[in-house]
PDB file of C-alpha atoms in Angstrom:
ATOM      1  CA  MET E   1      67.920  15.966  80.638  1.00 51.00           C
ATOM      2  CA  PHE E   2      69.808  18.375  78.172  1.00 49.00           C
ATOM      3  CA  GLY E   3      66.557  18.243  76.099  1.00 51.00           C
ATOM      4  CA  LEU E   4      64.644  19.726  79.234  1.00 50.00           C
ATOM      5  CA  LEU E   5      67.388  22.405  79.381  1.00 47.00           C
ATOM      6  CA  ILE E   6      67.020  23.291  75.532  1.00 49.00           C
ATOM      7  CA  ALA E   7      63.202  23.200  75.961  1.00 52.00           C
ATOM      8  CA  THR E   8      63.214  25.422  78.693  1.00 52.00           C
ATOM      9  CA  ALA E   9      65.429  28.076  77.098  1.00 46.00           C
ATOM     10  CA  TYR E  10      63.573  27.769  73.893  1.00 49.00           C
ATOM     11  CA  PHE E  11      60.127  28.539  75.480  1.00 53.00           C
ATOM     12  CA  VAL E  12      61.907  31.524  77.279  1.00 50.00           C
ATOM     13  CA  GLY E  13      62.949  32.624  73.658  1.00 50.00           C
ATOM     14  CA  ILE E  14      59.660  32.158  72.203  1.00 53.00           C
ATOM     15  CA  HIS E  15      58.173  34.490  74.814  1.00 54.00           C
ATOM     16  CA  ALA E  16      60.566  37.136  74.194  1.00 51.00           C
ATOM     17  CA  LEU E  17      59.859  36.694  70.399  1.00 50.00           C
ATOM     18  CA  HIS E  18      56.349  37.430  70.871  1.00 55.00           C
ATOM     19  CA  ALA E  19      57.048  40.658  72.497  1.00 51.00           C
ATOM     20  CA  ASN E  20      58.838  41.290  69.212  1.00 51.00           C
ATOM     21  CA  GLU E  21      62.131  41.699  70.531  1.00 52.00           C
ATOM     22  CA  THR E  22      64.444  39.449  68.427  1.00 57.00           C
ATOM     23  CA  ILE E  23      67.936  40.449  69.987  1.00 56.00           C
ATOM     24  CA  SER E  24      66.814  40.083  73.268  1.00 56.00           C
ATOM     25  CA  ALA E  25      64.954  36.684  72.576  1.00 50.00           C
ATOM     26  CA  VAL E  26      68.493  35.499  71.219  1.00 53.00           C
ATOM     27  CA  ILE E  27      70.422  36.881  74.395  1.00 58.00           C
ATOM     28  CA  MET E  28      67.683  35.456  76.585  1.00 53.00           C
ATOM     29  CA  ILE E  29      67.810  31.840  75.143  1.00 53.00           C
ATOM     30  CA  TYR E  30      71.400  31.820  75.539  1.00 54.00           C
ATOM     31  CA  SER E  31      71.593  33.570  79.143  1.00 58.00           C
ATOM     32  CA  VAL E  32      68.834  31.012  80.233  1.00 52.00           C
ATOM     33  CA  LEU E  33      70.568  27.827  78.614  1.00 52.00           C
ATOM     34  CA  ALA E  34      73.986  28.720  80.351  1.00 56.00           C
ATOM     35  CA  ALA E  35      72.467  29.316  83.404  1.00 55.00           C
ATOM     36  CA  LEU E  36      70.499  26.295  83.461  1.00 51.00           C
ATOM     37  CA  VAL E  37      73.507  24.211  82.270  1.00 57.00           C
ATOM     38  CA  VAL E  38      75.850  25.495  84.848  1.00 57.00           C
ATOM     39  CA  GLY E  39      73.188  24.750  87.746  1.00 57.00           C
ATOM     40  CA  PHE E  40      72.645  21.113  86.865  1.00 59.00           C
ATOM     41  CA  TRP E  41      76.493  20.731  86.010  1.00 54.00           C
ATOM     42  CA  ARG E  42      77.159  21.778  89.503  1.00 63.00           C
ATOM     43  CA  TRP E  43      74.217  19.926  91.284  1.00 57.00           C
ATOM     44  CA  LEU E  44      74.587  16.612  89.314  1.00 62.00           C
ATOM     45  CA  HIS E  45      78.474  16.834  89.144  1.00 62.00           C
ATOM     46  CA  LEU E  46      77.985  16.139  85.371  1.00 74.00           C
ATOM     47  CA  GLY E  47      81.905  16.571  84.898  1.00 72.00           C
ATOM     48  CA  SER E  48      82.495  13.583  87.290  1.00 75.00           C
ATOM     49  CA  LEU E  49      79.408  11.616  85.946  1.00 75.00           C
ATOM     50  CA  PHE E  50      80.825  12.023  82.125  1.00 78.00           C
ATOM     51  CA  ASP E  51      84.403  10.926  83.205  1.00 82.00           C
ATOM     52  CA  ASP E  52      82.861   8.224  85.027  1.00 80.00           C
ATOM     53  CA  TRP E  53      81.157   7.052  81.900  1.00 80.00           C
ATOM     54  CA  ILE E  54      83.989   7.742  79.211  1.00 85.00           C
ATOM     55  CA  PHE E  55      86.089   5.345  81.554  1.00 86.00           C
ATOM     56  CA  SER E  56      83.615   2.873  81.911  1.00 85.00           C
ATOM     57  CA  ARG E  57      83.261   2.662  78.246  1.00 86.00           C
ATOM     58  CA  ALA E  58      86.923   2.289  77.761  1.00 86.00           C
ATOM     59  CA  TYR E  59      86.970  -0.305  80.626  1.00 87.00           C
ATOM     60  CA  VAL E  60      84.530  -2.452  79.192  1.00 87.00           C
ATOM     61  CA  ARG E  61      86.584  -2.575  75.677  1.00 83.00           C
ATOM     62  CA  ARG E  62      89.849  -2.927  77.468  1.00 79.00           C
ATOM     63  CA  ARG E  63      91.286   0.149  76.039  1.00 74.00           C
ATOM     64  CA  ASN E  64      93.355   1.389  78.713  1.00 79.00           C
ATOM     65  CA  PRO E  65      96.586  -0.429  79.267  1.00 86.00           C
ATOM     66  CA  ILE E  66      97.778   1.583  81.925  1.00 88.00           C
ATOM     67  CA  ILE E  67      95.114   0.569  84.057  1.00 87.00           C
ATOM     68  CA  GLU E  68      95.636  -3.140  83.480  1.00 88.00           C
ATOM     69  CA  GLN E  69      99.476  -2.907  84.333  1.00 92.00           C
ATOM     70  CA  ARG E  70      98.846  -1.170  87.490  1.00 93.00           C
ATOM     71  CA  LEU E  71      96.009  -3.770  88.602  1.00 93.00           C
ATOM     72  CA  HIS E  72      98.628  -6.451  87.824  1.00 94.00           C
ATOM     73  CA  LYS E  73     101.327  -4.721  89.864  1.00 96.00           C
ATOM     74  CA  ILE E  74      98.582  -4.278  92.856  1.00 96.00           C
ATOM     75  CA  ALA E  75      97.684  -8.071  92.506  1.00 97.00           C
ATOM     76  CA  GLN E  76     101.282  -9.135  92.857  1.00 97.00           C
ATOM     77  CA  GLU E  77     101.356  -6.929  95.991  1.00 96.00           C
ATOM     78  CA  ILE E  78      97.958  -8.597  97.437  1.00 96.00           C
ATOM     79  CA  VAL E  79      99.010 -12.055  96.696  1.00 96.00           C
ATOM     80  CA  ALA E  80     102.607 -11.267  98.756  1.00 95.00           C
ATOM     81  CA  ALA E  81     100.498  -9.847 101.643  1.00 94.00           C
ATOM     82  CA  ALA E  82      98.165 -12.507 101.802  1.00 94.00           C
ATOM     83  CA  ARG E  83     101.028 -14.969 101.995  1.00 91.00           C
ATOM     84  CA  GLY E  84     103.392 -13.130 104.483  1.00 86.00           C
ATOM     85  CA  SER E  85     101.220 -11.448 106.552  1.00 85.00           C
ATOM     86  CA  ASP E  86     100.003 -12.466 110.304  1.00 88.00           C
ATOM     87  CA  ALA E  87      97.048 -10.120 110.015  1.00 90.00           C
ATOM     88  CA  ASP E  88      93.686 -11.203 110.701  1.00 92.00           C
ATOM     89  CA  GLU E  89      92.012  -9.978 107.642  1.00 96.00           C
ATOM     90  CA  LEU E  90      93.045  -8.613 104.311  1.00 96.00           C
ATOM     91  CA  LEU E  91      90.224  -6.246 103.414  1.00 97.00           C
ATOM     92  CA  VAL E  92      89.617  -4.999  99.925  1.00 98.00           C
ATOM     93  CA  VAL E  93      86.991  -2.168  99.739  1.00 98.00           C
ATOM     94  CA  GLY E  94      85.560  -0.750  96.435  1.00 97.00           C
ATOM     95  CA  HIS E  95      83.323   2.123  96.125  1.00 97.00           C
ATOM     96  CA  SER E  96      81.026   2.954  93.369  1.00 94.00           C
ATOM     97  CA  LEU E  97      83.278   2.241  90.099  1.00 93.00           C
ATOM     98  CA  GLY E  98      85.950   1.295  92.517  1.00 94.00           C
ATOM     99  CA  ALA E  99      83.807  -2.126  93.143  1.00 97.00           C
ATOM    100  CA  VAL E 100      84.410  -2.837  89.794  1.00 96.00           C
ATOM    101  CA  ILE E 101      88.131  -2.312  89.655  1.00 95.00           C
ATOM    102  CA  ALA E 102      88.537  -4.367  93.107  1.00 97.00           C
ATOM    103  CA  VAL E 103      86.866  -7.267  91.360  1.00 97.00           C
ATOM    104  CA  ASP E 104      89.319  -7.183  88.387  1.00 95.00           C
ATOM    105  CA  LEU E 105      92.169  -6.572  90.737  1.00 96.00           C
ATOM    106  CA  LEU E 106      91.012  -9.945  92.926  1.00 98.00           C
ATOM    107  CA  ASP E 107      90.609 -11.935  89.670  1.00 97.00           C
ATOM    108  CA  GLN E 108      94.030 -10.915  88.746  1.00 96.00           C
ATOM    109  CA  ALA E 109      95.100 -11.908  92.355  1.00 97.00           C
ATOM    110  CA  LEU E 110      93.510 -15.404  92.194  1.00 97.00           C
ATOM    111  CA  LYS E 111      95.079 -16.189  88.776  1.00 97.00           C
ATOM    112  CA  LEU E 112      98.568 -15.424  90.317  1.00 97.00           C
ATOM    113  CA  ASP E 113      97.461 -17.596  93.496  1.00 96.00           C
ATOM    114  CA  PRO E 114      94.246 -19.649  93.070  1.00 96.00           C
ATOM    115  CA  SER E 115      94.446 -20.310  97.009  1.00 95.00           C
ATOM    116  CA  LEU E 116      94.404 -16.699  98.101  1.00 96.00           C
ATOM    117  CA  GLY E 117      93.032 -16.123 101.005  1.00 94.00           C
ATOM    118  CA  LYS E 118      92.719 -20.022 101.701  1.00 92.00           C
ATOM    119  CA  ASN E 119      96.163 -20.519 102.629  1.00 87.00           C
ATOM    120  CA  GLY E 120      97.648 -17.369 104.601  1.00 88.00           C
ATOM    121  CA  THR E 121      95.509 -14.401 105.379  1.00 94.00           C
ATOM    122  CA  PRO E 122      91.820 -14.486 104.592  1.00 95.00           C
ATOM    123  CA  VAL E 123      90.613 -11.718 102.368  1.00 97.00           C
ATOM    124  CA  THR E 124      87.536  -9.869 102.618  1.00 98.00           C
ATOM    125  CA  PHE E 125      86.188  -8.119  99.862  1.00 98.00           C
ATOM    126  CA  LEU E 126      83.627  -5.227 100.379  1.00 98.00           C
ATOM    127  CA  SER E 127      81.578  -3.345  97.410  1.00 98.00           C
ATOM    128  CA  ILE E 128      79.727  -0.315  98.532  1.00 98.00           C
ATOM    129  CA  GLY E 129      77.401   1.764  96.716  1.00 97.00           C
ATOM    130  CA  SER E 130      78.712  -0.325  93.708  1.00 96.00           C
ATOM    131  CA  SER E 131      78.928   0.115  89.973  1.00 94.00           C
ATOM    132  CA  ILE E 132      79.089  -3.712  89.445  1.00 96.00           C
ATOM    133  CA  LEU E 133      75.983  -4.029  87.457  1.00 96.00           C
ATOM    134  CA  LYS E 134      76.756  -0.868  85.508  1.00 93.00           C
ATOM    135  CA  ILE E 135      79.300  -2.689  83.927  1.00 94.00           C
ATOM    136  CA  GLY E 136      78.141  -6.375  84.100  1.00 95.00           C
ATOM    137  CA  LEU E 137      74.950  -5.826  82.624  1.00 94.00           C
ATOM    138  CA  HIS E 138      77.073  -4.129  79.696  1.00 92.00           C
ATOM    139  CA  ARG E 139      76.417  -6.750  76.753  1.00 92.00           C
ATOM    140  CA  GLY E 140      80.289  -6.526  75.853  1.00 91.00           C
ATOM    141  CA  ALA E 141      81.374  -7.178  79.303  1.00 93.00           C
ATOM    142  CA  GLU E 142      81.831 -10.933  79.156  1.00 94.00           C
ATOM    143  CA  ARG E 143      85.281 -10.712  80.570  1.00 93.00           C
ATOM    144  CA  PHE E 144      84.150  -8.707  83.598  1.00 95.00           C
ATOM    145  CA  ARG E 145      81.290 -11.256  84.446  1.00 96.00           C
ATOM    146  CA  ALA E 146      83.746 -13.899  84.153  1.00 96.00           C
ATOM    147  CA  ALA E 147      85.981 -12.103  86.717  1.00 96.00           C
ATOM    148  CA  VAL E 148      83.028 -11.525  89.058  1.00 97.00           C
ATOM    149  CA  GLU E 149      82.059 -15.392  88.949  1.00 97.00           C
ATOM    150  CA  HIS E 150      85.508 -16.217  89.822  1.00 97.00           C
ATOM    151  CA  VAL E 151      85.884 -14.115  92.636  1.00 97.00           C
ATOM    152  CA  ALA E 152      82.213 -15.061  94.098  1.00 97.00           C
ATOM    153  CA  GLN E 153      83.504 -18.523  93.682  1.00 96.00           C
ATOM    154  CA  ALA E 154      86.933 -18.277  95.488  1.00 96.00           C
ATOM    155  CA  PRO E 155      86.770 -19.960  98.755  1.00 95.00           C
ATOM    156  CA  GLY E 156      89.419 -17.746 100.588  1.00 95.00           C
ATOM    157  CA  ILE E 157      87.213 -14.675  99.690  1.00 97.00           C
ATOM    158  CA  PHE E 158      84.508 -13.366 101.766  1.00 98.00           C
ATOM    159  CA  TRP E 159      82.143 -10.929  99.551  1.00 98.00           C
ATOM    160  CA  GLY E 160      79.836  -8.507 101.220  1.00 98.00           C
ATOM    161  CA  ASP E 161      77.801  -5.789  99.201  1.00 98.00           C
ATOM    162  CA  TYR E 162      76.302  -2.778 100.968  1.00 98.00           C
ATOM    163  CA  GLN E 163      73.507  -0.775  98.963  1.00 98.00           C
ATOM    164  CA  ALA E 164      71.391   2.262  99.724  1.00 96.00           C
ATOM    165  CA  ARG E 165      67.856   3.008  98.884  1.00 92.00           C
ATOM    166  CA  ILE E 166      68.109   6.677  98.191  1.00 93.00           C
ATOM    167  CA  ASP E 167      71.407   6.534  96.653  1.00 93.00           C
ATOM    168  CA  ILE E 168      70.482   6.669  92.760  1.00 89.00           C
ATOM    169  CA  MET E 169      74.028   6.013  91.912  1.00 89.00           C
ATOM    170  CA  ASN E 170      73.971   2.122  93.344  1.00 93.00           C
ATOM    171  CA  PHE E 171      71.600  -0.554  92.558  1.00 94.00           C
ATOM    172  CA  TYR E 172      69.335  -1.141  95.636  1.00 95.00           C
ATOM    173  CA  ASN E 173      68.087  -4.228  96.730  1.00 94.00           C
ATOM    174  CA  THR E 174      69.943  -6.339  94.218  1.00 95.00           C
ATOM    175  CA  ASN E 175      71.864  -9.567  94.007  1.00 95.00           C
ATOM    176  CA  PRO E 176      74.781  -8.954  91.539  1.00 96.00           C
ATOM    177  CA  MET E 177      74.976 -12.556  90.569  1.00 96.00           C
ATOM    178  CA  THR E 178      71.342 -12.926  90.202  1.00 95.00           C
ATOM    179  CA  GLU E 179      71.017  -9.917  87.848  1.00 96.00           C
ATOM    180  CA  MET E 180      73.871 -10.892  85.729  1.00 96.00           C
ATOM    181  CA  SER E 181      72.580 -14.453  85.228  1.00 95.00           C
ATOM    182  CA  LEU E 182      75.677 -16.039  86.750  1.00 95.00           C
ATOM    183  CA  SER E 183      75.523 -18.569  89.252  1.00 89.00           C
ATOM    184  CA  ALA E 184      73.705 -18.077  92.460  1.00 84.00           C
ATOM    185  CA  GLU E 185      75.578 -20.903  94.434  1.00 87.00           C
ATOM    186  CA  HIS E 186      77.895 -18.286  95.771  1.00 89.00           C
ATOM    187  CA  GLU E 187      76.653 -15.239  96.358  1.00 93.00           C
ATOM    188  CA  PRO E 188      77.573 -12.140  98.259  1.00 97.00           C
ATOM    189  CA  VAL E 189      76.198 -11.177 101.628  1.00 97.00           C
ATOM    190  CA  VAL E 190      74.009  -7.978 100.747  1.00 97.00           C
ATOM    191  CA  ARG E 191      73.385  -5.588 103.405  1.00 97.00           C
ATOM    192  CA  LEU E 192      70.977  -2.645 102.902  1.00 97.00           C
ATOM    193  CA  VAL E 193      71.900   0.767 104.444  1.00 97.00           C
ATOM    194  CA  GLU E 194      69.785   3.527 105.630  1.00 96.00           C
ATOM    195  CA  PHE E 195      71.829   6.863 105.506  1.00 96.00           C
ATOM    196  CA  SER E 196      68.803   8.341 107.740  1.00 95.00           C
ATOM    197  CA  ARG E 197      69.654   6.253 110.679  1.00 94.00           C
ATOM    198  CA  MET E 198      73.324   7.306 110.429  1.00 96.00           C
ATOM    199  CA  LEU E 199      73.311  11.054 110.221  1.00 96.00           C
ATOM    200  CA  GLN E 200      71.357  13.863 112.263  1.00 96.00           C
ATOM    201  CA  ARG E 201      68.055  14.898 110.983  1.00 95.00           C
ATOM    202  CA  ASP E 202      69.184  18.123 109.894  1.00 96.00           C
ATOM    203  CA  VAL E 203      72.387  16.947 107.986  1.00 95.00           C
ATOM    204  CA  TYR E 204      70.410  14.378 106.338  1.00 95.00           C
ATOM    205  CA  ARG E 205      67.753  16.775 105.067  1.00 94.00           C
ATOM    206  CA  ARG E 206      70.659  19.162 103.712  1.00 93.00           C
ATOM    207  CA  ILE E 207      72.124  16.279 101.680  1.00 92.00           C
ATOM    208  CA  ARG E 208      69.595  14.058 100.653  1.00 89.00           C
ATOM    209  CA  LEU E 209      69.082  16.101  97.339  1.00 86.00           C
ATOM    210  CA  ARG E 210      72.765  16.249  96.723  1.00 87.00           C
ATOM    211  CA  PHE E 211      73.056  13.095  94.871  1.00 86.00           C
ATOM    212  CA  TYR E 212      76.778  12.971  94.573  1.00 86.00           C
ATOM    213  CA  ARG E 213      77.370  13.839  98.255  1.00 90.00           C
ATOM    214  CA  LEU E 214      74.916  11.256  99.245  1.00 92.00           C
ATOM    215  CA  HIS E 215      76.771   8.656  97.040  1.00 93.00           C
ATOM    216  CA  CYS E 216      79.923   9.485  99.063  1.00 94.00           C
ATOM    217  CA  GLN E 217      78.167   9.153 102.777  1.00 96.00           C
ATOM    218  CA  PHE E 218      79.118   5.554 101.844  1.00 97.00           C
ATOM    219  CA  VAL E 219      82.646   6.419 102.466  1.00 97.00           C
ATOM    220  CA  SER E 220      81.980   9.438 105.187  1.00 96.00           C
ATOM    221  CA  GLY E 221      81.637   9.166 108.904  1.00 95.00           C
ATOM    222  CA  ASN E 222      78.440   8.600 110.499  1.00 96.00           C
ATOM    223  CA  ASP E 223      76.605  10.897 113.120  1.00 96.00           C
ATOM    224  CA  LYS E 224      75.167   8.109 114.998  1.00 94.00           C
ATOM    225  CA  ARG E 225      75.801   4.497 115.882  1.00 94.00           C
ATOM    226  CA  ALA E 226      74.571   2.499 113.062  1.00 95.00           C
ATOM    227  CA  SER E 227      74.662  -1.064 111.473  1.00 94.00           C
ATOM    228  CA  TYR E 228      76.630   0.602 108.821  1.00 97.00           C
ATOM    229  CA  ASP E 229      79.927   2.353 109.835  1.00 96.00           C
ATOM    230  CA  TYR E 230      82.662   2.625 106.967  1.00 97.00           C
ATOM    231  CA  PHE E 231      85.277   3.758 109.556  1.00 96.00           C
ATOM    232  CA  MET E 232      84.442   0.936 111.939  1.00 95.00           C
ATOM    233  CA  LEU E 233      84.520  -1.734 108.747  1.00 96.00           C
ATOM    234  CA  VAL E 234      87.844  -0.552 107.952  1.00 96.00           C
ATOM    235  CA  CYS E 235      89.553   0.622 111.340  1.00 94.00           C
ATOM    236  CA  GLY E 236      87.651  -1.154 113.808  1.00 92.00           C
ATOM    237  CA  PRO E 237      88.546  -3.879 116.291  1.00 92.00           C
ATOM    238  CA  VAL E 238      85.933  -6.500 114.736  1.00 93.00           C
ATOM    239  CA  SER E 239      86.739  -7.982 111.236  1.00 95.00           C
ATOM    240  CA  ALA E 240      84.699  -6.381 108.577  1.00 97.00           C
ATOM    241  CA  LYS E 241      83.777  -9.970 107.590  1.00 97.00           C
ATOM    242  CA  TYR E 242      82.125 -10.354 111.128  1.00 95.00           C
ATOM    243  CA  GLN E 243      80.614  -7.074 110.878  1.00 95.00           C
ATOM    244  CA  THR E 244      78.920  -7.965 107.572  1.00 97.00           C
ATOM    245  CA  LEU E 245      77.613 -11.074 108.620  1.00 96.00           C
ATOM    246  CA  ALA E 246      75.860  -9.563 111.665  1.00 94.00           C
ATOM    247  CA  SER E 247      72.506  -8.134 110.772  1.00 91.00           C
ATOM    248  CA  ASP E 248      73.224  -5.191 113.212  1.00 93.00           C
ATOM    249  CA  GLY E 249      76.935  -4.893 112.198  1.00 93.00           C
ATOM    250  CA  VAL E 250      78.715  -3.943 115.487  1.00 90.00           C
ATOM    251  CA  LEU E 251      76.018  -2.476 117.361  1.00 91.00           C
ATOM    252  CA  SER E 252      75.808  -5.660 119.327  1.00 88.00           C
ATOM    253  CA  MET E 253      79.274  -6.168 119.665  1.00 90.00           C
ATOM    254  CA  ILE E 254      80.572  -2.898 120.851  1.00 89.00           C
ATOM    255  CA  GLY E 255      78.790  -1.088 123.693  1.00 85.00           C
ATOM    256  CA  GLU E 256      77.872   2.569 123.908  1.00 84.00           C
ATOM    257  CA  ASN E 257      80.874   2.768 126.308  1.00 85.00           C
ATOM    258  CA  GLY E 258      83.229   1.474 123.497  1.00 82.00           C
ATOM    259  CA  THR E 259      83.833  -2.187 125.041  1.00 86.00           C
ATOM    260  CA  LEU E 260      83.767  -5.150 123.164  1.00 85.00           C
ATOM    261  CA  ALA E 261      80.969  -7.669 123.676  1.00 79.00           C
ATOM    262  CA  THR E 262      80.391 -10.479 121.882  1.00 64.00           C
ATOM    263  CA  SER E 263      81.159 -11.822 118.124  1.00 56.00           C
ATOM    264  CA  PRO E 264      78.412 -12.534 115.583  1.00 52.00           C
ATOM    265  CA  CYS E 265      78.818 -16.281 116.534  1.00 50.00           C
ATOM    266  CA  GLY E 266      78.059 -15.431 120.231  1.00 49.00           C
ATOM    267  CA  THR E 267      81.752 -15.897 121.545  1.00 50.00           C
ATOM    268  CA  ALA E 268      83.303 -13.531 123.697  1.00 50.00           C
ATOM    269  CA  LEU E 269      85.522 -10.784 122.131  1.00 54.00           C
ATOM    270  CA  PRO E 270      88.745  -9.755 123.810  1.00 44.00           C
ATOM    271  CA  THR E 271      88.527  -6.683 125.914  1.00 38.00           C
TER     272      THR E 271
END
């Protein structure tokens, strides 16, 4: 990308040099390069992407003790909540790189309580627009791959993975376990998301080339009823596990007038 920017500025400068305007050529090169960098920087949110990659590199090599301490503390809170809560479900959601952190978090919680989710409140883990493979495919990520397998095999944890084709920041139509050459005996339930079916046509056309905004649609509101609805998953009357198991999400469970109908198993839900 940066090579393309530099090449563009270079050829603009060469054109100016051929016009025998040396000073103008130098100014032109720097001006064009600056304009291109600023434009691409804003369009692709390069600042955030660089921060993401810097953090990811340190994370693979476990060079951030502060993160380790925080994850351990939150893991303790999750174990306590699962043991002492009368809730129907304990939901852990990880978006983008947050899905990686969520895997690590649940791995630590399972080390504190191997029966997590089995005895007490069941645990549901949703990875959405996940960066799990970005870390998991790194040759130095043996520890993380072991954590993924540990979480996937936990009998008390249900794992659903949501992916979108148009989002270039996630891994579409893939199974994380298979791609990392891990045991496929316990795989996440993979659901494919179509943003175009969730948004009004003009909204979708406006954001489809804004890649970072599109990536954040996973955790943004819908314009239309659709099989994927983030706020229905985290705030709705039907558990996130049931919504993920149903191929159409809650569309068949909640009528257009808002009344509850049936669960994925066909049993009546309370109204």
